[in-house]
Coordinates of C-alpha atoms in Angstrom, one line a residue:
X1 CA 76.7 17.9 123.8
X2 CA 75.1 17.6 127.5
X3 CA 77.4 14.4 128.5
X4 CA 80.0 17.2 127.4
X5 CA 78.8 19.4 130.1
X6 CA 78.5 17.2 133.0
X7 CA 81.3 16.1 132.8
X8 CA 82.3 19.4 133.1
X9 CA 80.6 19.5 136.3
X10 CA 82.0 16.7 137.5
X11 CA 85.7 18.2 136.9
X12 CA 85.5 21.2 138.6
X13 CA 83.6 19.4 141.7
X14 CA 87.1 17.1 141.7
X15 CA 89.5 20.6 141.2
X16 CA 87.8 22.3 144.2
X17 CA 87.5 19.0 146.7
X18 CA 91.4 18.7 145.4
X19 CA 92.2 22.5 146.1
X20 CA 90.0 22.8 149.9
X21 CA 93.3 21.0 150.7
X22 CA 97.2 20.0 149.5
X23 CA 97.3 16.7 151.0
X24 CA 94.1 16.1 153.2
X25 CA 94.4 13.2 155.8
X26 CA 91.8 10.9 155.6
X27 CA 89.6 11.8 158.4
X28 CA 89.7 15.4 156.4
X29 CA 88.3 13.5 153.4
X30 CA 85.5 11.7 154.1
X31 CA 84.5 14.7 156.2
X32 CA 84.1 16.9 152.7
X33 CA 80.7 18.2 152.1
X34 CA 79.1 15.8 150.0
X35 CA 77.4 17.7 146.5
X36 CA 73.9 16.4 145.7
X37 CA 73.0 19.0 142.8
X38 CA 75.3 21.2 140.5
X39 CA 74.7 23.2 138.0
X40 CA 76.4 25.7 135.4
X41 CA 75.8 29.2 134.8
X42 CA 74.5 30.1 131.2
X43 CA 78.0 31.8 130.8
X44 CA 79.6 28.7 132.6
X45 CA 81.6 31.4 135.5
X46 CA 79.6 30.3 137.9
X47 CA 78.4 26.8 139.8
X48 CA 75.8 26.5 142.4
X49 CA 75.9 23.2 143.8
X50 CA 73.8 21.9 147.0
X51 CA 76.7 20.4 149.4
X52 CA 75.3 18.2 152.4
X53 CA 76.5 19.2 155.9
X54 CA 75.8 16.8 158.6
X55 CA 72.2 16.4 157.8
X56 CA 71.5 19.3 155.3
X57 CA 72.1 20.5 152.0
X58 CA 72.9 24.1 151.7
X59 CA 74.3 26.3 148.8
X60 CA 77.4 27.4 147.5
X61 CA 78.6 29.1 144.8
X62 CA 82.1 28.8 143.1
X63 CA 83.9 31.8 140.5
X64 CA 84.9 28.9 138.5
X65 CA 86.4 31.7 135.6
X66 CA 89.9 29.5 136.6
X67 CA 89.0 26.1 136.7
X68 CA 92.6 25.9 139.0
X69 CA 91.8 28.5 141.8
X70 CA 88.0 28.5 141.9
X71 CA 86.6 31.1 144.8
X72 CA 83.4 31.0 146.8
X73 CA 81.3 34.2 145.7
X74 CA 78.5 33.4 148.4
X75 CA 76.9 30.8 150.8
X76 CA 73.4 30.1 152.3
X77 CA 71.8 27.7 154.7
X78 CA 68.4 27.3 155.1
X79 CA 66.4 27.6 157.8
X80 CA 66.1 25.0 160.6
X81 CA 66.3 21.4 159.3
X82 CA 65.7 22.7 155.8
X83 CA 67.9 21.6 152.8
X84 CA 69.1 22.7 149.5
X85 CA 66.9 20.5 146.8
X86 CA 66.5 21.9 143.3
X87 CA 69.0 24.8 141.7
X88 CA 68.4 26.3 138.6
X89 CA 69.9 29.3 136.9
X90 CA 67.4 32.1 134.7
X91 CA 70.0 33.6 133.3
X92 CA 73.5 34.5 133.7
X93 CA 73.4 35.6 136.7
X94 CA 70.5 34.9 138.9
X95 CA 69.8 31.4 140.4
X96 CA 66.7 29.6 141.7
X97 CA 66.6 27.4 144.6
X98 CA 63.7 25.0 146.2
X99 CA 64.0 23.4 149.9
X100 CA 63.5 20.4 151.3
X101 CA 62.5 19.0 154.9
X102 CA 63.0 15.9 156.8
X103 CA 59.9 14.5 157.8
X104 CA 58.9 11.4 159.9
X105 CA 60.6 8.8 161.7
X106 CA 62.5 7.6 158.6
X107 CA 63.5 11.0 157.4
X108 CA 62.4 10.8 154.2
X109 CA 62.9 14.9 152.3
X110 CA 59.4 16.2 151.6
X111 CA 59.6 19.4 149.0
X112 CA 58.5 22.1 150.9
X113 CA 57.5 24.3 148.5
X114 CA 59.3 27.2 148.7
X115 CA 61.2 29.3 146.0
X116 CA 64.1 31.8 145.9
X117 CA 65.7 33.8 144.0
X118 CA 68.8 35.5 144.4
X119 CA 71.7 36.8 142.5
X120 CA 75.1 34.7 142.3
X121 CA 76.7 36.9 145.2
X122 CA 74.0 36.4 147.5
X123 CA 71.5 39.6 146.5
X124 CA 68.3 41.0 145.5
X125 CA 67.2 37.8 147.7
X126 CA 63.6 37.3 147.1
X127 CA 61.4 34.1 148.4
X128 CA 59.2 34.2 145.3
X129 CA 57.1 31.4 146.8
X130 CA 55.8 29.7 150.2
X131 CA 53.3 28.9 152.3
X132 CA 51.5 31.9 153.8
X133 CA 53.2 34.1 151.5
X134 CA 49.9 34.7 148.5
X135 CA 50.0 38.7 148.1
X136 CA 46.7 40.3 150.1
X137 CA 45.2 36.8 151.2
X138 CA 47.4 34.1 153.9
X139 CA 46.6 30.4 153.2
X140 CA 48.9 27.7 153.2
X141 CA 50.3 27.6 148.7
X142 CA 52.7 25.5 147.3
X143 CA 55.1 26.4 144.2
X144 CA 57.1 23.9 142.5
X145 CA 59.3 25.2 139.2
X146 CA 57.9 24.5 136.2
X147 CA 60.1 25.9 133.0
X148 CA 62.8 28.7 133.6
X149 CA 61.7 30.1 130.0
X150 CA 65.3 30.9 129.1
X151 CA 64.1 33.2 126.3
X152 CA 63.0 35.5 129.1
X153 CA 65.5 36.8 131.5
X154 CA 63.2 37.8 134.0
X155 CA 60.0 35.5 134.3
X156 CA 59.9 31.8 135.1
X157 CA 56.2 29.5 134.8
X158 CA 55.2 28.3 138.6
X159 CA 52.8 25.5 139.1
X160 CA 51.4 26.9 142.8
X161 CA 48.6 25.2 144.9
X162 CA 46.6 26.4 148.2
X163 CA 44.0 25.5 150.1
X164 CA 41.7 27.8 148.7
X165 CA 41.4 27.3 144.8
X166 CA 42.1 24.9 142.4
X167 CA 45.7 24.3 141.0
X168 CA 47.1 26.9 138.5
X169 CA 50.1 27.4 136.4
X170 CA 51.5 31.0 137.0
X171 CA 54.0 33.8 135.5
X172 CA 56.3 34.5 137.9
X173 CA 58.7 37.1 137.6
X174 CA 61.8 36.0 139.6
X175 CA 62.7 39.8 140.5
X176 CA 59.3 41.9 141.4
X177 CA 57.8 39.0 142.6
X178 CA 54.8 40.1 140.2
X179 CA 52.6 36.9 139.5
X180 CA 49.9 36.2 136.4
X181 CA 47.5 33.4 135.8
X182 CA 48.1 31.7 132.9
X183 CA 45.5 28.8 133.1
X184 CA 43.9 27.0 136.0
X185 CA 42.9 23.1 136.9
X186 CA 39.1 22.5 135.7
X187 CA 39.0 20.8 139.3
X188 CA 38.8 22.4 142.6
X189 CA 41.2 19.9 144.1
X190 CA 44.3 17.7 142.3
X191 CA 47.0 17.5 140.5
X192 CA 48.0 19.5 137.4
X193 CA 50.5 18.5 134.4
X194 CA 52.5 20.6 131.9
X195 CA 54.3 19.2 129.0
X196 CA 57.9 19.4 128.0
X197 CA 57.2 23.1 126.9
X198 CA 55.4 24.1 130.3
X199 CA 52.0 24.1 129.5
X200 CA 49.2 22.5 131.5
X201 CA 47.6 19.4 129.9
X202 CA 46.4 17.8 132.3
X203 CA 44.6 17.2 135.6
X204 CA 43.4 14.4 138.4
X205 CA 40.4 15.1 141.0
X206 CA 39.5 12.5 143.3
X207 CA 35.7 13.6 143.6
X208 CA 35.7 12.5 147.5
X209 CA 31.5 12.7 147.5
X210 CA 31.3 9.9 145.2
X211 CA 35.0 8.7 145.6
X212 CA 35.3 8.3 141.7
X213 CA 38.3 9.4 139.7
X214 CA 37.8 12.3 136.8
X215 CA 40.2 13.5 134.3
X216 CA 40.9 16.4 132.5
X217 CA 43.0 16.9 129.4
X218 CA 43.8 19.9 126.8
X219 CA 44.0 17.4 123.1
X220 CA 46.2 21.3 122.3
X221 CA 47.4 23.4 123.9
X222 CA 44.5 26.2 122.9
X223 CA 42.1 23.5 123.7
X224 CA 39.7 23.8 126.2
X225 CA 39.7 21.2 129.1
X226 CA 37.7 17.6 127.7
X227 CA 37.3 15.7 131.0
X228 CA 35.7 11.9 131.4
X229 CA 36.3 9.5 134.0
X230 CA 38.8 7.7 135.3
X231 CA 39.4 4.1 134.3
X232 CA 41.0 3.0 137.7
X233 CA 39.9 1.8 140.8
X234 CA 42.7 2.3 142.8
X235 CA 44.2 5.6 144.0
X236 CA 45.5 7.4 141.4
X237 CA 48.8 9.6 141.1
X238 CA 50.2 11.9 138.1
X239 CA 54.0 11.8 137.3
X240 CA 54.9 13.5 134.3
X241 CA 53.4 14.2 130.4
X242 CA 55.0 12.8 127.6
X243 CA 57.2 15.2 125.4
X244 CA 54.2 15.7 122.2
X245 CA 51.2 15.8 125.7
X246 CA 49.3 12.7 124.4
X247 CA 50.3 10.5 127.1
X248 CA 50.4 10.9 130.9
X249 CA 52.9 8.0 133.1
X250 CA 50.8 7.3 136.6
X251 CA 51.5 5.8 139.3
X252 CA 48.4 3.4 140.6
X253 CA 47.2 1.0 143.7
X254 CA 44.7 -0.5 141.0
X255 CA 44.3 -4.3 141.4
X256 CA 45.5 -4.7 138.0
X257 CA 47.9 -2.8 137.5
X258 CA 50.1 -2.4 140.3
X259 CA 52.6 0.7 139.9
X260 CA 53.4 3.0 137.1
X261 CA 51.3 3.2 133.4
X262 CA 51.1 5.2 130.7
X263 CA 47.4 6.6 129.7
X264 CA 46.7 7.6 126.3
X265 CA 44.7 11.0 126.6
X266 CA 42.6 10.5 124.0
X267 CA 41.6 6.7 123.6
X268 CA 41.8 6.1 127.9
X269 CA 44.0 2.6 126.8
X270 CA 46.4 1.6 129.8
X271 CA 50.1 0.1 129.1
X272 CA 52.0 -0.9 131.6
X273 CA 55.7 0.5 132.3
X274 CA 56.5 -0.3 135.3
X275 CA 54.1 -2.9 137.5
X276 CA 53.7 -6.1 139.6
X277 CA 50.8 -8.4 139.8
X278 CA 50.4 -9.2 143.1
X279 CA 51.5 -6.4 145.3
X280 CA 51.3 -2.4 144.9
X281 CA 54.0 -0.7 145.1
X282 CA 56.1 0.0 148.4
X283 CA 57.7 2.9 146.9
X284 CA 58.8 5.0 144.0
X285 CA 62.3 5.3 143.7
X286 CA 63.4 9.3 143.4
X287 CA 66.2 11.0 141.6
X288 CA 69.0 13.3 143.7
X289 CA 66.2 16.2 143.4
X290 CA 64.1 14.1 145.7
X291 CA 61.2 14.6 142.9
X292 CA 61.2 12.7 139.8
X293 CA 60.8 9.0 139.9
X294 CA 63.2 6.9 138.4
X295 CA 61.6 3.5 139.9
X296 CA 59.3 1.6 141.9
X297 CA 60.1 -0.7 144.7
X298 CA 57.5 -3.8 144.9
X299 CA 57.8 -6.0 148.3
X300 CA 56.2 -9.2 147.6
X301 CA 58.6 -11.0 150.1
X302 CA 62.7 -9.9 149.2
X303 CA 62.5 -5.7 147.8
X304 CA 62.1 -6.2 144.4
X305 CA 63.2 -3.0 142.0
X306 CA 62.6 -2.4 138.7
X307 CA 63.8 0.8 137.1
X308 CA 63.2 3.6 134.0
X309 CA 65.1 2.5 131.1
X310 CA 67.9 5.5 130.6
X311 CA 66.4 5.9 127.3
X312 CA 62.8 5.9 127.9
X313 CA 59.8 8.5 126.8
X314 CA 59.3 8.6 130.2
X315 CA 63.1 8.1 131.8
X316 CA 63.5 11.8 134.5
X317 CA 67.3 12.3 135.4
X318 CA 68.3 11.7 138.5
X319 CA 70.9 9.3 140.6
X320 CA 68.6 6.5 141.8
X321 CA 68.5 6.1 145.7
X322 CA 67.6 2.6 147.4

């Protein structure tokens, strides 16, 4: 079913491009915008797509009720040097999108932490998350969509980070912007991971005073946090959790485990996934959403690339950007 839906999206994208002009010249063909993200509405009536224009990607919503004559319903371009990143439908008429911006001399894209909600026709647009946007307080706040909760057509789960508190898992109303905290990291600083069902289950903190990594996990969704010290000596960043919450996928610069490893949260056992015996990972290869990790680049001399298996437990969607 998933394959058929992806094929349908690709077909509609081709239809839209082919009907833009009956017989485009070579110059027109190569200048047509590139689809970086495409999302089909739950009813199949609309497609929301991030389309690249020069250096940025903008959002376009198309009515595909008649696949032979797709029509642009609404489009918008983020401010400044921001581009549209993720696109998710909340219900049959409302969608979410996040933005990213180019940073550094290599213009690498990084999430801005902004989350927007809008109807397919551009109406009822609201900013759900943005730096300094939290109600009643001004601080640097970032949002990351965890679960669109398809059974609930008005609310989503968002992981939020801020400079004055621990990371939180919140339920956010996509119309009224109301927010309710449902879980909080046991650590003041660090990262929080959710399982496949959107429940916070794993937390990591680097204690600046002692330079010791600390972990905490929940054996079950309703359990209290159980803390334990990291078995690693180098820096560690969480990537994602196993579907059952028993393992976490981590990136580490530990000399014994350069790259990506799997950590058993109950026993502390470490299993190499994509590692190198001599050098740490130079960078992680990310999907087209610029967020999901799909592989690692090592540089022992000439570049070496290792990719996560397509049918593995920890594979994340998206094409590899080399």
